């Protein structure tokens, strides 16, 4: 019999219950017991969903109150001393590492948090010391939760992050120089101890995640698998058998590592992302090893195409036999929303196209039956085939006009009329900008008043006219404050925007929106990405009204503000029936029309934000990455190149690690780039000299994530440092990012100092 398995389930619950409980606890509104009780309720509910769906192998220890890597930091006692010495309760210590702790005389910042592979989930980085030790916490979480499920009558397969990935995803703490992977010898015995405890509790198998196997690995990391897994093999029957799981990429380039897992029961691979690795992986398996075939997408919301999955599964079964194949989700379902059943507002035809976590677990179970006995699940298979067909043929999906327009795109459409020098000469005249021009990144404080009015409008409690006049008043306010501050290039403040992607999605054809499809981004933060269901086009201008009004009341140039095609794509659930490059080009064409319309309406500075450009970068070097960069850059250029030389194109990025990415950013040919820089070393800007970057740059001069108002002196010092690496006529003065999360008095205070500092240098040069 073929078994079904799930690699992990979302933690938040139907109505983001975990978010609510965590935040209530942080605000001292519920007790620690109440929070832990809620965690337990959610775990049991999620196990039951999977059991009721007929899943054979159900995970435990996939739940986390904040982050699962952070859980490992704590149960391996790898907590930095700045936290342990506070003598907080284990739960408070855990949250202190996740989000910082500023209470009762304790003041510690959070550990660093970064994106989990190429997903929008963030994990807490193991932060290691020169004299790092590890030991197993008392009553460790994986054992506790295994027993909890067992008590409820469910034998689970605990999930652990494997030792090599745990270390490779970590870093040396500030002031330490330890190479994380060198700590393997100290860590592995603690894993063995934990595995023994799991076995003693009754766990037969453990899922051990080594997702770093999809990366290009440094030789020392690669070499670490062998000793680690040999130590596990040496423990023999004293530990559960292991299924080594990889996801978000293929492992073919790391096949030389596989002998390290020869004692493992099986290997899990992601066949959604890389179906072509199936046959090579089959050949690599040991004579009795099983293949866990990840065919149900853990990263997207589309209904599984059963026919396609069954093909892959049949191939595996033909080679390995029924007992050696497990039908699985491609990765944890953490990256998908809880249940489609909550969506009451989706168009009925479209509803049939989707499958969220609670539906995906059923798909896994159905596929496992279908692969040996299709007649047993005939009705489900037929319904699936009908839904897949309906989507493929839907007019919602296919718009011939969009395809025609794409077919007619020419190479010239990607390039501005002239080179930067010619453009800049015209822009300078046209915009009459001073040296060290000051500007902001787009949004101003999203006050509770703005949210209240938007809510009223969405609910129909106020009319469109009333809402419009409210937005106008907000723009008036933003403009008058910029007059007072004496900034050089204004923004309208984005009061009308709920979210930088959803706002555009709602104005484009080809998108649908959910009401409850939240996905965890980090800790208690969730996002609700819009879904691209069909060919994208722009039925009408999206931002012209607000920008035009703002320009009409300002004495300085008003900057139009758009979200770029790559960011719109990345922060949505994309289609899987056409390549992402096709969707991105459609977005680019829609935005191109918007850019040209803005210009025609008197907006001569236009910023097209691409904060997600970098996260889309394929995980490995090579042809896939090169191809991505080519279509991503081309999409941006197609969106922005339709304007006259005298119109200035800006772009914005919220990250400072652009060294290895520099050529892509340079290739965008934006007249002005604003980038996050205030928290990093100004030395990072050296790349602009080294590469003789000709255009203009605004490295953020202060951190907008903090309420702190830096003194004028701090701004001056920062600008001074930047001038070591940038030519004065090249430098713009702006914050790190948009100001929507700040309060007006913080914004006014910081920008006053920023403008004064810019004026000081203007005098000086
Ligand atoms: N223009 C956007 C804003 O200021 C940019 C946001 C971002 O970079 N993430 O809010
Ligand atoms: Zn930003």
XYZ file of C-alpha atoms and ligand atoms in Angstrom:
776
model
C 0.000 0.000 0.000
C 1.212 3.486 -0.804
C 1.254 5.804 2.190
C 0.453 9.511 2.312
C 2.370 12.083 4.307
C 2.396 15.762 5.192
C 5.668 17.564 5.970
C 4.167 20.285 8.165
C 0.927 22.163 8.698
C 0.282 25.937 9.087
C 0.210 27.039 12.718
C -2.071 30.016 12.789
C -5.458 28.283 12.854
C -8.688 29.169 11.042
C -8.860 32.818 12.117
C -5.204 33.528 12.853
C -5.902 32.248 16.370
C -2.221 31.828 17.204
C -1.443 35.397 16.183
C -4.239 36.657 18.400
C -3.200 34.528 21.362
C 0.493 35.432 21.077
C -0.274 39.133 20.794
C -2.705 38.996 23.703
C 0.014 37.374 25.781
C 2.586 39.974 24.747
C 0.139 42.703 25.757
C -0.358 41.046 29.175
C -3.976 40.341 28.368
C -3.815 36.564 28.826
C -1.690 34.354 31.052
C 1.129 32.102 29.990
C -1.045 29.073 30.798
C -3.803 30.392 28.560
C -1.386 30.892 25.695
C 0.129 27.420 26.055
C -3.356 25.948 26.250
C -4.247 27.687 22.972
C -1.106 26.253 21.365
C -2.165 22.800 22.470
C -5.701 23.304 21.156
C -4.317 24.326 17.761
C -1.932 21.375 17.541
C -4.705 18.930 18.320
C -7.043 20.588 15.838
C -4.419 20.426 13.102
C -3.547 16.786 13.753
C -7.234 15.956 13.639
C -7.719 17.698 10.279
C -4.985 15.504 8.844
C -6.227 12.355 10.488
C -9.790 12.944 9.292
C -8.442 13.519 5.797
C -6.928 10.042 5.893
C -3.270 11.076 5.963
C -1.068 8.165 7.072
C 2.016 10.048 8.224
C 1.192 13.152 10.252
C 3.956 15.504 11.457
C 4.535 16.770 14.990
C 6.959 19.438 16.225
C 6.046 21.393 13.079
C 4.083 23.737 15.318
C 5.914 26.702 16.829
C 4.700 29.656 18.838
C 7.122 31.889 16.928
C 9.449 29.943 14.644
C 10.575 26.331 14.425
C 14.287 27.110 14.062
C 14.000 29.213 17.201
C 12.499 26.163 18.919
C 15.667 24.228 18.061
C 17.860 27.031 19.417
C 16.052 26.667 22.689
C 15.783 22.888 23.045
C 19.449 22.487 22.131
C 20.298 25.093 24.780
C 21.996 27.273 22.183
C 20.544 30.433 23.684
C 23.042 33.333 23.856
C 23.932 34.430 27.344
C 22.344 37.862 26.969
C 19.007 36.034 27.153
C 19.745 33.274 29.664
C 21.134 35.730 32.179
C 17.778 37.531 32.340
C 16.274 34.478 34.081
C 13.039 34.791 32.165
C 10.589 31.902 31.976
C 11.424 29.586 29.062
C 8.523 31.008 27.040
C 9.545 34.611 27.666
C 13.152 33.805 26.870
C 11.953 32.271 23.630
C 9.930 35.335 22.664
C 12.806 37.577 23.749
C 15.006 35.910 21.123
C 12.242 36.148 18.544
C 11.128 39.737 19.046
C 13.230 41.352 21.759
C 12.127 42.023 25.328
C 11.721 45.438 26.887
C 9.900 45.004 30.144
C 10.497 44.850 33.880
C 13.998 46.338 33.636
C 15.076 43.851 30.942
C 16.078 45.273 27.573
C 17.402 42.799 24.991
C 17.045 43.044 21.213
C 15.847 40.125 19.081
C 18.136 37.701 17.274
C 18.501 38.258 13.559
C 15.638 37.014 11.437
C 15.996 36.247 7.727
C 14.025 34.775 4.882
C 13.607 31.009 4.857
C 15.123 30.041 1.499
C 13.186 31.817 -1.244
C 9.933 31.971 0.702
C 8.354 34.909 2.490
C 8.620 33.066 5.825
C 11.364 34.301 8.140
C 13.335 32.172 10.568
C 15.456 33.168 13.517
C 19.132 32.630 12.821
C 21.029 30.332 15.211
C 23.567 32.747 16.652
C 26.632 30.917 17.868
C 29.572 31.631 20.152
C 33.274 30.785 20.054
C 32.815 28.593 23.121
C 29.418 27.315 22.074
C 28.049 24.260 23.842
C 24.844 22.322 23.240
C 22.744 20.179 25.531
C 19.251 18.829 25.445
C 16.612 20.827 27.291
C 14.625 18.991 29.932
C 11.466 17.445 28.522
C 12.295 18.737 25.038
C 9.504 20.066 22.839
C 9.661 17.352 20.132
C 9.158 14.634 22.755
C 6.465 16.595 24.582
C 4.479 17.152 21.418
C 4.920 13.587 20.219
C 3.439 12.387 23.520
C 0.677 14.961 23.337
C -0.422 13.582 19.966
C -0.013 10.019 21.155
C -2.292 10.713 24.075
C -4.859 11.959 21.579
C -4.527 8.676 19.716
C -2.338 9.906 16.884
C 1.111 8.473 16.286
C 3.020 11.240 14.537
C 6.301 11.535 12.728
C 8.280 14.256 14.542
C 10.030 16.835 12.359
C 13.503 18.145 13.144
C 15.759 20.497 11.252
C 18.844 18.368 10.613
C 22.187 19.212 12.224
C 23.964 20.318 9.060
C 21.168 22.655 7.997
C 20.752 23.984 11.533
C 24.407 25.002 11.642
C 24.685 26.098 8.021
C 21.702 28.404 8.495
C 23.299 29.913 11.582
C 26.019 32.499 12.090
C 28.678 33.534 14.556
C 27.426 36.009 17.139
C 28.790 39.534 17.087
C 32.250 39.388 18.608
C 32.661 35.683 17.862
C 34.476 34.244 14.920
C 33.288 30.649 15.151
C 32.522 28.883 11.901
C 29.102 27.358 12.659
C 29.748 24.100 10.801
C 32.841 23.473 12.954
C 30.425 22.899 15.860
C 29.061 19.725 14.313
C 30.941 17.364 16.648
C 29.450 19.086 19.653
C 25.935 19.164 18.262
C 25.501 15.667 16.842
C 25.600 13.838 20.212
C 22.741 16.060 21.387
C 20.732 15.092 18.317
C 21.412 11.442 19.118
C 20.186 11.995 22.651
C 17.011 13.663 21.358
C 16.425 10.921 18.805
C 16.818 8.299 21.533
C 14.275 10.112 23.670
C 11.862 10.185 20.740
C 12.331 6.495 20.183
C 11.742 5.816 23.864
C 8.534 7.818 23.619
C 7.398 5.570 20.772
C 8.422 7.404 17.589
C 9.241 4.929 14.830
C 10.324 7.448 12.214
C 11.562 11.038 12.269
C 11.499 13.506 9.403
C 14.853 15.229 9.437
C 14.922 18.320 7.226
C 18.138 19.097 5.406
C 16.868 21.705 2.946
C 20.332 23.228 2.557
C 20.952 20.297 0.208
C 19.296 22.328 -2.543
C 21.973 25.041 -2.309
C 25.400 25.192 -3.873
C 27.227 24.053 -0.750
C 30.610 25.096 0.536
C 32.878 22.004 0.611
C 33.056 22.001 4.415
C 29.259 21.992 4.691
C 28.990 19.247 2.152
C 31.545 17.200 4.034
C 29.615 17.579 7.280
C 26.760 15.265 6.255
C 28.871 12.130 6.381
C 30.078 12.277 9.997
C 26.693 13.501 11.218
C 24.663 10.747 9.594
C 27.261 8.089 10.362
C 26.804 8.950 14.008
C 23.055 8.445 13.583
C 23.641 5.144 11.795
C 25.873 4.018 14.636
C 23.001 4.522 17.073
C 21.179 1.749 15.200
C 17.830 0.739 16.625
C 18.227 3.015 19.604
C 16.903 5.862 17.466
C 13.914 6.067 15.092
C 14.501 5.546 11.409
C 15.057 8.753 9.474
C 13.510 10.263 6.369
C 15.814 13.007 5.138
C 13.733 15.806 3.645
C 14.757 18.413 1.074
C 12.572 21.030 -0.616
C 12.470 24.214 -2.709
C 14.942 22.865 -5.235
C 16.652 19.803 -6.630
C 19.488 17.837 -5.046
C 21.059 16.397 -8.190
C 24.139 18.625 -7.895
C 24.675 17.266 -4.384
C 24.301 13.572 -5.186
C 27.788 12.920 -3.864
C 26.333 13.599 -0.409
C 23.692 10.860 -0.646
C 25.905 7.945 0.515
C 25.943 9.744 3.882
C 22.260 8.822 4.194
C 22.685 5.148 3.321
C 21.313 4.087 6.705
C 18.318 6.423 6.419
C 14.933 4.906 5.698
C 14.282 7.301 2.865
C 14.712 10.601 1.090
C 12.098 13.262 0.415
C 12.369 15.432 -2.683
C 10.331 18.333 -4.034
C 8.793 17.158 -7.298
C 6.650 20.274 -7.716
C 9.626 22.557 -8.128
C 11.866 20.000 -9.814
C 9.953 17.043 -11.274
C 12.946 16.262 -13.491
C 14.943 15.092 -10.480
C 12.630 12.093 -10.016
C 14.439 9.581 -12.213
C 17.978 10.540 -11.212
C 16.990 10.399 -7.528
C 15.392 6.961 -7.954
C 18.707 5.671 -9.305
C 20.554 6.991 -6.280
C 18.408 5.292 -3.645
C 19.760 2.324 -1.727
C 18.123 -1.087 -2.349
C 15.458 -0.719 0.313
C 15.255 3.019 0.723
C 11.932 4.702 0.210
C 11.188 7.780 -1.848
C 8.947 10.421 -0.353
C 7.579 12.062 -3.466
C 6.600 15.690 -2.872
C 3.876 16.193 -5.452
C 1.372 18.431 -3.623
C 2.614 22.023 -3.632
C 3.435 23.448 -0.203
C 4.099 26.897 -1.610
C 1.061 27.742 -3.703
C -2.718 27.548 -3.553
C -3.663 25.741 -6.749
C -5.599 22.530 -6.784
C -3.271 19.630 -7.498
C -3.398 18.320 -11.054
C -4.000 14.674 -10.125
C -3.283 13.350 -13.608
C 0.134 14.973 -13.603
C 0.965 13.836 -10.064
C -0.186 10.296 -10.759
C 2.156 10.154 -13.724
C 5.110 10.978 -11.518
C 3.962 8.558 -8.839
C 3.527 5.747 -11.345
C 7.037 6.272 -12.584
C 8.299 5.975 -9.022
C 6.227 2.908 -8.256
C 7.283 1.175 -11.429
C 10.905 1.555 -10.382
C 10.588 1.025 -6.638
C 7.365 -0.828 -5.904
C 4.399 0.330 -3.851
C 6.052 -0.122 -0.486
C 8.913 2.172 -1.302
C 6.927 5.225 -2.391
C 5.216 7.765 -0.127
C 2.940 10.462 -1.541
C 3.803 13.740 0.166
C 3.446 17.491 0.165
C 6.393 19.123 -1.594
C 7.380 21.002 1.577
C 5.668 21.943 4.807
C 2.244 23.491 4.167
C 3.350 26.383 6.368
C 3.395 28.603 3.280
C -0.262 28.053 2.419
C -3.413 29.427 4.101
C -5.391 27.279 6.536
C -8.573 26.427 4.652
C -10.436 27.347 1.497
C -13.682 26.799 3.371
C -13.308 30.258 4.951
C -13.522 31.983 1.577
C -17.100 33.074 1.060
C -16.484 35.806 -1.481
C -14.513 34.114 -4.228
C -16.291 33.779 -7.573
C -17.693 30.231 -7.610
C -15.829 29.173 -10.741
C -12.526 30.319 -9.258
C -13.208 28.727 -5.867
C -12.994 25.341 -7.548
C -9.433 26.023 -8.703
C -7.879 26.339 -5.266
C -6.735 24.135 -2.484
C -5.344 25.469 0.796
C -3.648 23.447 3.543
C -6.758 21.653 4.825
C -7.662 20.678 1.263
C -4.116 19.717 0.313
C -3.944 17.143 3.075
C -6.972 15.483 1.470
C -5.255 15.587 -1.914
C -2.270 13.721 -0.518
C -4.550 11.021 0.899
C -6.572 10.729 -2.311
C -3.450 10.451 -4.459
C -2.094 7.674 -2.261
C -5.275 5.679 -2.862
C -5.588 6.615 -6.516
C -2.152 5.413 -7.405
C -3.001 1.790 -6.670
C -6.779 1.752 -6.854
C -8.206 4.604 -8.913
C -11.706 3.134 -8.830
C -11.855 3.639 -5.066
C -11.600 7.397 -5.567
C -13.145 7.713 -9.026
C -15.487 10.558 -8.046
C -12.620 12.636 -6.627
C -10.462 12.025 -9.677
C -13.241 13.037 -12.049
C -14.044 16.186 -10.088
C -10.361 17.104 -10.112
C -10.029 16.594 -13.856
C -13.116 18.734 -14.428
C -11.752 21.578 -12.286
C -8.376 21.516 -14.031
C -10.068 21.565 -17.415
C -12.452 24.369 -16.480
C -9.555 26.525 -15.413
C -7.521 25.840 -18.526
C -10.455 26.858 -20.706
C -11.752 29.758 -18.640
C -12.063 33.189 -20.253
C -10.930 34.522 -16.908
C -7.589 32.813 -17.485
C -7.120 33.610 -21.141
C -7.260 37.063 -22.657
C -6.228 36.995 -26.319
C -5.675 40.770 -26.351
C -3.019 40.475 -23.666
C -1.283 37.717 -25.587
C -1.333 39.751 -28.791
C 0.221 42.677 -27.035
C 2.932 40.481 -25.537
C 3.725 38.996 -28.920
C 4.251 42.511 -30.284
C 6.731 43.658 -27.617
C 9.954 44.842 -29.277
C 13.483 45.062 -27.867
C 13.416 48.863 -28.325
C 10.529 49.144 -25.889
C 12.914 48.143 -23.120
C 15.250 51.078 -23.590
C 14.979 54.770 -22.779
C 15.338 57.115 -25.733
C 18.814 58.326 -24.683
C 21.615 57.426 -22.345
C 21.782 58.750 -18.801
C 23.935 61.839 -19.492
C 21.493 63.199 -22.034
C 18.557 62.314 -19.836
C 20.038 63.872 -16.774
C 20.846 67.141 -18.516
C 17.188 67.455 -19.441
C 15.913 66.349 -16.049
C 18.080 68.876 -14.280
C 16.649 71.703 -16.327
C 13.128 70.436 -16.166
C 13.015 69.653 -12.458
C 15.495 72.296 -11.231
C 16.850 70.111 -8.472
C 19.513 71.314 -6.032
C 22.639 69.407 -5.099
C 21.827 66.656 -2.531
C 18.128 66.590 -3.348
C 15.930 65.392 -0.495
C 12.944 63.096 -0.882
C 11.091 60.271 0.891
C 10.261 56.767 -0.274
C 6.513 57.159 -0.709
C 4.264 56.442 2.221
C 3.561 58.730 5.149
C 2.025 57.562 8.444
C -0.990 55.312 7.976
C -2.877 56.769 10.921
C -5.749 54.974 12.625
C -8.031 57.619 11.097
C -6.952 56.445 7.644
C -7.690 52.842 8.526
C -11.064 53.731 10.020
C -12.134 55.652 6.906
C -10.894 52.911 4.568
C -12.836 50.339 6.568
C -15.980 52.436 6.438
C -15.585 52.805 2.708
C -15.012 49.062 2.190
C -18.116 48.321 4.240
C -20.168 50.874 2.294
C -20.676 53.097 5.328
C -19.357 56.137 3.492
C -19.723 56.997 -0.188
C -16.951 57.075 -2.767
C -17.189 60.884 -2.792
C -16.799 61.085 0.960
C -13.823 58.725 0.851
C -12.224 60.661 -2.011
C -12.507 63.919 -0.185
C -11.002 62.318 2.896
C -8.032 61.100 0.806
C -7.656 64.582 -0.684
C -7.478 66.047 2.790
C -4.746 63.566 3.679
C -2.814 64.529 0.543
C -3.250 68.220 1.451
C -1.766 67.447 4.827
C 1.176 65.526 3.348
C 1.928 68.321 0.902
C 1.727 71.075 3.493
C 4.053 69.162 5.804
C 6.546 68.704 2.962
C 6.312 72.456 2.289
C 7.194 73.085 5.923
C 10.002 70.554 5.836
C 11.300 72.083 2.604
C 11.870 68.757 0.860
C 12.865 68.852 -2.818
C 10.868 66.052 -4.402
C 7.457 65.429 -2.848
C 5.324 62.332 -2.521
C 1.574 62.233 -2.070
C 1.909 59.893 0.928
C -0.052 56.845 -0.305
C -3.010 57.297 2.103
C -5.317 55.508 -0.367
C -3.228 52.313 -0.373
C -3.924 49.381 1.911
C -0.922 47.439 0.690
C 1.605 48.086 -2.052
C 0.661 44.972 -4.045
C -3.009 44.473 -3.217
C -3.780 48.071 -4.197
C -2.574 47.443 -7.735
C -4.012 43.933 -7.913
C -7.452 45.343 -7.126
C -7.167 47.652 -10.107
C -5.936 45.073 -12.598
C -7.742 42.355 -14.520
C -6.436 38.868 -13.789
C -6.401 38.979 -9.982
C -8.697 37.624 -7.266
C -8.623 38.349 -3.546
C -9.289 36.278 -0.482
C -10.694 37.290 2.870
C -8.974 34.777 5.165
C -6.033 33.343 3.242
C -3.345 34.474 5.660
C 0.148 33.027 5.533
C 2.704 33.411 8.320
C 5.516 35.775 7.430
C 7.293 35.922 10.766
C 6.265 35.471 14.391
C 2.691 36.670 14.593
C 2.902 38.603 11.313
C 0.828 37.216 8.460
C 0.320 38.350 4.879
C -2.632 37.772 2.593
C -1.227 37.648 -0.938
C -3.605 38.349 -3.804
C -3.884 35.571 -6.393
C -3.075 35.907 -10.074
C -5.629 33.766 -11.886
C -5.449 35.012 -15.447
C -3.819 37.221 -18.053
C -3.205 40.639 -16.534
C -4.267 43.960 -18.014
C -5.078 47.450 -16.828
C -8.644 48.514 -17.512
C -8.064 52.127 -16.369
C -5.436 54.352 -14.744
C -4.692 53.255 -11.195
C -2.865 56.109 -9.502
C -3.235 59.101 -11.790
C -6.089 60.769 -9.908
C -4.222 61.004 -6.596
C -0.837 61.912 -8.092
C -2.317 64.540 -10.373
C -4.202 66.141 -7.517
C -1.084 66.095 -5.347
C 0.995 67.678 -8.126
C -1.630 70.401 -8.622
C -1.162 71.657 -5.065
C 2.634 71.352 -4.730
C 5.303 73.853 -5.542
C 7.966 71.195 -6.019
C 8.061 68.147 -8.311
C 5.644 65.436 -7.193
C 6.901 61.862 -7.429
C 4.464 59.274 -8.776
C 4.576 55.982 -6.906
C 4.138 52.501 -8.352
C 4.945 48.951 -7.320
C 7.148 47.262 -9.907
C 6.212 44.183 -11.916
C 8.557 41.775 -10.122
C 7.337 42.823 -6.679
C 3.684 42.572 -7.773
C 4.426 39.047 -8.973
C 6.519 37.887 -6.014
C 4.110 39.125 -3.358
C 1.127 37.464 -5.008
C 0.354 33.775 -5.426
C 1.383 33.402 -9.069
C -0.215 31.211 -11.697
C 1.427 27.871 -12.348
C -0.024 27.325 -15.806
C 2.237 29.896 -17.455
C 5.824 30.815 -16.681
C 6.414 33.625 -14.187
C 8.250 35.609 -16.835
C 5.031 35.765 -18.850
C 3.040 37.041 -15.884
C 5.754 39.541 -15.084
C 5.741 40.911 -18.613
C 1.967 41.331 -18.441
C 2.347 43.301 -15.221
C 5.113 45.330 -16.858
C 2.894 46.276 -19.791
C 0.094 47.349 -17.467
C 2.541 49.450 -15.445
C 4.078 50.903 -18.585
C 0.696 52.378 -19.472
C 0.428 53.792 -15.970
C 3.896 55.354 -16.163
C 3.086 56.988 -19.497
C -0.268 58.225 -18.184
C 1.374 59.744 -15.128
C 3.811 61.608 -17.357
C 0.982 62.824 -19.600
C -0.674 64.203 -16.480
C 2.274 66.259 -15.347
C 4.145 63.794 -13.134
C 7.784 63.987 -14.171
C 9.389 61.943 -11.415
C 8.120 58.372 -11.139
C 9.320 55.783 -8.638
C 8.777 52.124 -9.401
C 9.485 50.093 -6.258
C 11.122 46.682 -6.591
C 11.868 45.563 -3.024
C 11.175 41.932 -3.977
C 13.554 41.810 -6.937
C 16.267 40.165 -4.931
C 14.234 37.541 -3.085
C 13.121 36.084 -6.407
C 16.695 35.165 -7.220
C 16.893 31.381 -7.707
C 18.757 29.709 -4.875
C 21.579 28.402 -7.000
C 23.969 30.115 -9.347
C 23.784 29.227 -12.983
C 21.364 29.230 -15.852
C 18.166 29.466 -13.829
C 19.459 32.510 -11.988
C 20.697 34.142 -15.167
C 17.359 33.589 -16.840
C 15.504 35.092 -13.884
C 17.670 38.173 -13.884
C 17.129 38.652 -17.558
C 13.328 38.580 -17.457
C 13.072 40.435 -14.159
C 15.283 43.271 -15.358
C 13.547 43.374 -18.716
C 10.162 43.640 -17.034
C 11.279 46.640 -15.025
C 12.717 48.268 -18.121
C 9.616 47.581 -20.145
C 7.505 49.155 -17.411
C 9.586 52.308 -17.182
C 11.172 53.019 -20.570
C 8.112 54.573 -22.218
C 8.811 58.094 -20.937
C 10.646 61.129 -22.328
C 14.275 61.752 -21.384
C 13.210 64.636 -19.166
C 11.137 62.372 -16.936
C 13.100 60.895 -14.072
C 12.645 57.235 -13.150
C 13.414 56.196 -9.583
C 13.445 52.746 -8.063
C 13.619 51.577 -4.477
C 15.040 48.488 -2.743
C 14.725 47.616 0.941
C 17.972 45.724 1.321
C 21.569 46.622 1.441
C 23.193 43.343 0.351
C 23.293 44.170 -3.318
C 26.979 43.472 -3.935
C 26.505 40.126 -5.649
C 23.429 41.534 -7.282
C 24.893 44.799 -8.417
C 24.845 44.166 -12.141
C 21.135 43.469 -12.106
C 20.407 46.685 -10.262
C 22.648 48.641 -12.591
C 20.967 47.060 -15.598
C 17.615 48.542 -14.556
C 18.944 51.856 -15.885
C 16.882 53.799 -13.318
C 17.919 57.448 -13.068
C 17.837 57.314 -9.272
C 17.993 54.330 -6.894
C 17.064 54.523 -3.236
C 18.362 51.684 -1.123
C 18.362 50.688 2.513
C 21.700 51.545 4.046
C 21.370 53.143 7.469
C 21.995 49.959 9.438
C 24.912 48.760 7.395
C 28.409 49.905 6.806
C 28.771 52.763 4.316
C 31.658 50.701 2.889
C 29.041 48.647 1.098
C 28.668 51.629 -1.212
C 32.192 51.100 -2.483
C 30.807 48.871 -5.203
C 29.361 51.992 -6.850
C 32.872 53.412 -7.249
C 34.426 50.112 -8.214
C 31.882 49.650 -10.923
C 31.975 53.337 -11.936
C 28.217 53.565 -11.511
C 27.127 56.639 -13.451
C 23.620 57.335 -12.179
C 22.173 58.715 -8.942
C 21.757 56.970 -5.591
C 19.960 57.690 -2.359
C 21.329 55.322 0.298
C 18.898 55.549 3.230
C 20.277 57.897 5.873
C 18.096 56.667 8.728
C 16.268 53.581 9.907
C 12.519 53.991 9.600
C 11.821 50.759 11.520
C 12.569 52.480 14.797
C 10.631 55.354 16.411
C 13.973 56.969 17.240
C 14.603 60.481 15.844
C 18.315 60.707 15.012
C 20.092 63.985 15.755
C 21.170 66.291 12.934
C 24.771 65.422 13.705
C 24.082 61.741 13.054
C 22.684 62.587 9.638
C 25.720 64.692 8.856
C 28.090 61.935 9.870
C 26.214 59.433 7.784
C 26.270 61.692 4.726
C 29.949 62.371 5.294
C 30.607 58.621 5.242
C 28.602 58.241 2.069
C 30.559 60.972 0.371
C 33.645 58.830 0.718
C 32.077 56.489 -1.779
C 29.743 58.595 -3.886
C 30.217 61.762 -5.911
C 28.316 64.757 -4.457
C 26.301 65.278 -7.643
C 25.274 61.636 -7.470
C 23.918 61.588 -3.931
C 20.275 61.909 -2.914
C 19.245 62.236 0.717
C 16.313 60.065 1.803
C 15.193 57.608 4.512
C 15.683 53.830 4.239
C 12.094 53.011 3.271
C 8.502 54.244 3.398
C 7.233 55.919 6.569
C 3.830 54.290 6.884
C 4.524 52.591 10.203
C 5.786 55.752 11.913
C 3.948 58.549 13.741
C 3.802 62.057 12.320
C 5.865 63.661 15.063
C 8.635 61.090 14.555
C 8.543 61.725 10.816
C 8.611 65.492 11.168
C 11.438 65.356 13.689
C 13.605 63.018 11.639
C 12.970 64.719 8.299
C 13.700 68.178 9.740
C 17.119 66.943 10.789
C 17.597 65.173 7.476
C 16.792 68.287 5.425
C 19.029 70.469 7.608
C 21.900 68.051 7.125
C 21.379 68.080 3.346
C 21.385 71.878 3.354
C 24.597 71.907 5.342
C 26.351 69.881 2.640
C 24.758 71.932 -0.113
C 26.445 75.000 1.374
C 29.693 73.167 1.759
C 29.971 71.940 -1.836
N 6.618 53.241 -1.721
C 6.494 52.274 -0.689
C 6.303 52.952 0.650
O 6.904 53.947 0.881
C 7.710 51.383 -0.640
C 7.538 50.299 0.388
C 8.673 49.278 0.398
O 9.742 49.540 -0.048
N 8.451 48.119 0.929
O 5.583 52.490 1.493
Zn 11.501 49.900 1.239
